[in-house]
Tab-separated table of C-alpha atoms in Angstrom:
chain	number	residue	atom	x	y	z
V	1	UNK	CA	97.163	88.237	124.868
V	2	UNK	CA	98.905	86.932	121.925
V	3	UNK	CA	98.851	83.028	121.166
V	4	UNK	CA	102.536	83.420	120.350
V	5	UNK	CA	104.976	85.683	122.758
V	6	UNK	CA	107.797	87.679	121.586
V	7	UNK	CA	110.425	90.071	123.034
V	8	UNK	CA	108.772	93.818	122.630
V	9	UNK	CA	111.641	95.033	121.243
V	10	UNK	CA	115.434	94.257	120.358
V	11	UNK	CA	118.357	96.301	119.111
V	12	UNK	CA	121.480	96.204	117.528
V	13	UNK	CA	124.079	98.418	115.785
V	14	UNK	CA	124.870	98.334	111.914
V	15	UNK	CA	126.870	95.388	111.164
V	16	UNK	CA	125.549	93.376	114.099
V	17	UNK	CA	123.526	90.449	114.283
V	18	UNK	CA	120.062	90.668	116.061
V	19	UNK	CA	117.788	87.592	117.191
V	20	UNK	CA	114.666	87.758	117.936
V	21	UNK	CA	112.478	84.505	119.227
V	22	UNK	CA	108.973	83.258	118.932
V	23	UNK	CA	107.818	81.096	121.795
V	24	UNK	CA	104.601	78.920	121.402
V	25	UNK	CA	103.881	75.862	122.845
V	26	UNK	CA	103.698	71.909	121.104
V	27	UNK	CA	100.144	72.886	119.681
V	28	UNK	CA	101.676	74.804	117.112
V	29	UNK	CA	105.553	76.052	116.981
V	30	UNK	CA	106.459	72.776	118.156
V	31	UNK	CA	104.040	70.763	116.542
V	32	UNK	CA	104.586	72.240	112.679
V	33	UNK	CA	107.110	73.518	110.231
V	34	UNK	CA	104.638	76.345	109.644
V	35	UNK	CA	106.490	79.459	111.150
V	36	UNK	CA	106.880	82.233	109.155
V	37	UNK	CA	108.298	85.432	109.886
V	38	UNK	CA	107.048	89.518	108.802
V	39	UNK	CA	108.661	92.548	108.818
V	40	UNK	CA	106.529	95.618	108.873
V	41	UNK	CA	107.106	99.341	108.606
V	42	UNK	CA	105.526	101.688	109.331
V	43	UNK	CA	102.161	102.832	107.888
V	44	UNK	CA	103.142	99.682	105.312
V	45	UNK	CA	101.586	96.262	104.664
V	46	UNK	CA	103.545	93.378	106.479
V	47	UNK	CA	106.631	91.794	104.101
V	48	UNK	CA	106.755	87.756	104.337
V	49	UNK	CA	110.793	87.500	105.359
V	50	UNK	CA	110.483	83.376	106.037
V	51	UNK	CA	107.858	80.978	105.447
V	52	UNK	CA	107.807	77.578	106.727
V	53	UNK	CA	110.664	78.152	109.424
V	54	UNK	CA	113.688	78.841	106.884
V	55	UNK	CA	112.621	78.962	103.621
V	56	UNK	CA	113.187	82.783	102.124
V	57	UNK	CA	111.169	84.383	99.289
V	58	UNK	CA	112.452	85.198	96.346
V	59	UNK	CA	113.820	89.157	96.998
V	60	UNK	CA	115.119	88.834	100.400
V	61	UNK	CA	118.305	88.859	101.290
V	62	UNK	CA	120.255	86.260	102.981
V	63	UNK	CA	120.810	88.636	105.793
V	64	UNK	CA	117.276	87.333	107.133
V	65	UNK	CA	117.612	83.311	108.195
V	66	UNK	CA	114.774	81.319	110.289
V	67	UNK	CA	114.647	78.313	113.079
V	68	UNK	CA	113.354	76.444	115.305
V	69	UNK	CA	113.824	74.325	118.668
V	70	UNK	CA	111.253	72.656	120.056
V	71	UNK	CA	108.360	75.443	120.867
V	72	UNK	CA	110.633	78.526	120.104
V	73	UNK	CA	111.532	79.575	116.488
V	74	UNK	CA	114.117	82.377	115.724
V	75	UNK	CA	114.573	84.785	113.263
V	76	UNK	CA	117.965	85.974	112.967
V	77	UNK	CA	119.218	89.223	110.759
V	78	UNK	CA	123.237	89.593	110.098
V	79	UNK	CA	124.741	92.475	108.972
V	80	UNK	CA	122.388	94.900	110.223
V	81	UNK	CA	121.282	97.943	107.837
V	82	UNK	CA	119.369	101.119	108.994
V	83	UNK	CA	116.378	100.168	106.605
V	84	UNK	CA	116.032	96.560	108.376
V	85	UNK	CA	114.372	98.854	111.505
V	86	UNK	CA	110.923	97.825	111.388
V	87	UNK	CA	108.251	95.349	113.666
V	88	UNK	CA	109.051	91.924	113.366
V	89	UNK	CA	106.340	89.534	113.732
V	90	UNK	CA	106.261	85.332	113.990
V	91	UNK	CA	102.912	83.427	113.178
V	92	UNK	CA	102.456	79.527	113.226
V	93	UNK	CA	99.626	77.117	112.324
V	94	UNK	CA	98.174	75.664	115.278
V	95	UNK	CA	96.313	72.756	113.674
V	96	UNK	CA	92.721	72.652	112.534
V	97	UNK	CA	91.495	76.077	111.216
V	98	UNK	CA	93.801	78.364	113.322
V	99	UNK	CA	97.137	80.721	112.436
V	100	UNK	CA	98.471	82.694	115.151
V	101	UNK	CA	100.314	85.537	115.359
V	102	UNK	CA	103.173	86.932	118.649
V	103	UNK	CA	102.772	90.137	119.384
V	104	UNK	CA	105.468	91.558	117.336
V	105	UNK	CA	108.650	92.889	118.016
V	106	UNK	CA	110.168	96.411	117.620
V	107	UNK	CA	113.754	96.206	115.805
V	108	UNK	CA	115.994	99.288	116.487
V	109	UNK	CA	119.246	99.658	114.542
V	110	UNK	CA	121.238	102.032	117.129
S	1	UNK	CA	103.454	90.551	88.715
S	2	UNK	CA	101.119	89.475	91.558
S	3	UNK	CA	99.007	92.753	93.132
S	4	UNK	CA	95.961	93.090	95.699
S	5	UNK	CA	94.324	96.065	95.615
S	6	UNK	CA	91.647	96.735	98.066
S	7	UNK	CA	88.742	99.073	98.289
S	8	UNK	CA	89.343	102.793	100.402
S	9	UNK	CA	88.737	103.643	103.558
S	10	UNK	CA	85.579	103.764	105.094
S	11	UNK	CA	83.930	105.507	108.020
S	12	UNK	CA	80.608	103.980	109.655
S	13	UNK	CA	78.669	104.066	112.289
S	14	UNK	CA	77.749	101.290	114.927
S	15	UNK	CA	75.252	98.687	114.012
S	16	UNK	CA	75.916	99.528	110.140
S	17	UNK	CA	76.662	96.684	107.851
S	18	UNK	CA	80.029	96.685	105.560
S	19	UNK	CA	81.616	94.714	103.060
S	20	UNK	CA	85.042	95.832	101.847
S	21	UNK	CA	87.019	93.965	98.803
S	22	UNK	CA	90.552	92.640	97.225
S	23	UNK	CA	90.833	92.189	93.994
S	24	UNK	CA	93.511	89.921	92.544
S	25	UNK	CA	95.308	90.298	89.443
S	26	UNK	CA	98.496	88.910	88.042
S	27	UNK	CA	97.837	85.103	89.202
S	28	UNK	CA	95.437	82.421	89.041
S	29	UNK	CA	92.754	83.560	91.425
S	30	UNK	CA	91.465	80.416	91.596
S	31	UNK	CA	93.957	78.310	92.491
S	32	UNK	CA	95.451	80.028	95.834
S	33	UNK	CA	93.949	80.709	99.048
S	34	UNK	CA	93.411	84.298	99.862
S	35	UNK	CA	92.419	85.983	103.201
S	36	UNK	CA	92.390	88.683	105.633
S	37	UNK	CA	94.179	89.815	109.125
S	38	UNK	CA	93.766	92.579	111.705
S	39	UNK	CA	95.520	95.212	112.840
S	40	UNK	CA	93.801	97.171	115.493
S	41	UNK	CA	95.511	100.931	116.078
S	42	UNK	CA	98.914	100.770	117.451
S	43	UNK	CA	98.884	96.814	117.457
S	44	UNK	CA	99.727	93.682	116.024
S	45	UNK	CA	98.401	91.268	113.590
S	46	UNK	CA	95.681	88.887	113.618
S	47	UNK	CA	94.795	86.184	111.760
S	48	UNK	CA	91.086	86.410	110.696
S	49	UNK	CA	90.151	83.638	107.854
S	50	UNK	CA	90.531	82.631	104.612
S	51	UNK	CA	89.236	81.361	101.932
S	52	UNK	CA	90.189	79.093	98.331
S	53	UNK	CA	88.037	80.687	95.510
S	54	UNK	CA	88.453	77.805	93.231
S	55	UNK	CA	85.413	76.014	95.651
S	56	UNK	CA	84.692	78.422	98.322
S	57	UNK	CA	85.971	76.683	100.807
S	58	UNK	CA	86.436	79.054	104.068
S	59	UNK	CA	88.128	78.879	107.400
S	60	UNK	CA	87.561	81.065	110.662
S	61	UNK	CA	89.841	82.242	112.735
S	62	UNK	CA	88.256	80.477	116.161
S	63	UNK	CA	87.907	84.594	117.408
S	64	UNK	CA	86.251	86.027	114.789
S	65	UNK	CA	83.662	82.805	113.464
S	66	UNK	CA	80.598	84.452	113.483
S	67	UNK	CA	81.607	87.985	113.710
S	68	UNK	CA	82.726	87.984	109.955
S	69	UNK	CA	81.824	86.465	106.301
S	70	UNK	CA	84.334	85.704	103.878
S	71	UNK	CA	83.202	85.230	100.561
S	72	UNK	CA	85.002	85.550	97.035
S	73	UNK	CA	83.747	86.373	93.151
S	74	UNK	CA	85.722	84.215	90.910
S	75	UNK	CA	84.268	85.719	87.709
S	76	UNK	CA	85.747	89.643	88.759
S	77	UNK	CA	88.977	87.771	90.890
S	78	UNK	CA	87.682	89.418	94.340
S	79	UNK	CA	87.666	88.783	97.603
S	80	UNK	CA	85.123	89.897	100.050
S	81	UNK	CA	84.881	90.572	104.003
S	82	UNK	CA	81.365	91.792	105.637
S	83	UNK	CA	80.182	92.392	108.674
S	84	UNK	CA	76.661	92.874	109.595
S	85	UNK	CA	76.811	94.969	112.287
S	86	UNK	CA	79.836	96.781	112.716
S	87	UNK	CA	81.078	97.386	116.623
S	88	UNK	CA	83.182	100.820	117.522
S	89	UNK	CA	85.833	97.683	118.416
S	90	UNK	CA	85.851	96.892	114.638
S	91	UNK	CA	88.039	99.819	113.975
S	92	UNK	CA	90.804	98.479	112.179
S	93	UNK	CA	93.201	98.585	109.123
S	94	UNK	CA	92.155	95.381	107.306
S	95	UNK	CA	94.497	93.610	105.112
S	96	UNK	CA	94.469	90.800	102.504
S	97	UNK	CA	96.853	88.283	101.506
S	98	UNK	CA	98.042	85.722	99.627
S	99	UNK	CA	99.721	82.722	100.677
S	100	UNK	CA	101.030	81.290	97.764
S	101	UNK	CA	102.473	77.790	99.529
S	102	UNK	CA	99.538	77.274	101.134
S	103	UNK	CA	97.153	78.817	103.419
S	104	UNK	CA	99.036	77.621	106.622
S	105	UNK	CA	102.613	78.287	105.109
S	106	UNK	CA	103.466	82.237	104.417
S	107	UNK	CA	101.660	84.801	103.368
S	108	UNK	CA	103.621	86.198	100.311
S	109	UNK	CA	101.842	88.851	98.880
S	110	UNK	CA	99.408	91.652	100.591
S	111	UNK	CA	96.609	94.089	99.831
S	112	UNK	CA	97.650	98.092	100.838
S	113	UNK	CA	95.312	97.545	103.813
S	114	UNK	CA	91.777	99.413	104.077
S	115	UNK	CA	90.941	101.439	107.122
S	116	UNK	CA	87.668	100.892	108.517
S	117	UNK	CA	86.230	103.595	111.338
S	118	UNK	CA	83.802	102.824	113.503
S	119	UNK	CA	82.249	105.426	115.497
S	120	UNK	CA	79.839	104.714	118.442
């Protein structure tokens, strides 16, 4: 089971707006501003998206935005495009030497 | 421009040792973190170690401490992971990566992945 639990999968149609959340617990969603966000396609490496709950890389769009309440961060995607269909997964530091990952989430663009 | 490249894909057989690389070019290799994650067949990721080549320092993934070594070669910019006796469960597509804020902020930029077969 994965430290961090997200939806298995979440849809939307072009143009829409898709969320998908990340719950953990006060050990470490809650306790850090550490989440960051992947997309992956597939039979490709994982992409960073977000890092450090809102803060994008340089390259992404501003289609992709991040946050967080309490134990449950969010990654939200506006203006959905056919290429954003991919797996989405959170991960979180959850103090001393650990990073977590959820389970990942399957995007569809219907 | 910042690239990992890792070594191919290997096929081995339980109880057989491996050690599988990522070299880093582009950056300072000493001066960032750099580590590896899991992805079993058909699954998700998971977090594994990582280590800071500039003094070797390395941290474990609580689930994989003593199932893996980490290690790093400043003088050819590569990073190593080994096992000692590889499991059929070992069967994976490894990756490396780069977290260039820090090893518990995001990992930015990523190795193609090496795909290591274990057959029992």
């Amino acid at each position: 089971q994965s430290a961090l639990t997200q939806p298995p999968s979440a849809s939307g149609s072009p143009g829409q707006s898709v969320t998908i959340s990340c719950t953990g617990t006060s050990s470490d969603v809650g306790g850090y501003n550490s989440v960051s966000w992947y997309q992956q396609h597939p039979g490709k490496a994982p992409k960073l998206m977000i890092y450090d709950v809102s803060k994008r890389p340089s390259g992404v769009p501003d289609r992709f935005s991040g946050s967080k309440s309490g134990n449950t961060a969010s990654l939200t995607v506006s203006g959905l495009q056919a290429e954003d269909e991919a797996d989405y997964y959170c991960s979180s530091y959850a103090g001393g030497n650990n990073l977590v990952f959820g389970g990942g989430t399957k995007l569809t663009v219907l | 421009e910042v690239q990992l490249v890792q070594s191919g894909a290997e096929v081995k057989k339980s109880g057989e040792s491996l050690k599988i690389s990522c070299k880093g070019s582009g950056y300072s290799f000493t001066s960032y973190w750099i580590g590896w994650v899991r992805q079993m067949p058909g699954k998700g990721l998971e977090w594994m170690g990582i280590i800071y080549p500039g003094d070797s320092d390395t941290r474990y993934s609580p689930s994989f401490q003593g199932q893996v070594t980490i290690s790093a070669d400043r003088s050819i910019s590569t990073a190593y992971l080994q096992w000692s006796s590889l499991k059929a469960s070992d069967t994976a597509i490894y990756y490396c990566a780069r977290p260039p804020y820090g090893w518990t902020s995001g990992w930015e930029n990523w190795g193609q992945g090496t795909l290591v077969t274990v057959s029992s």
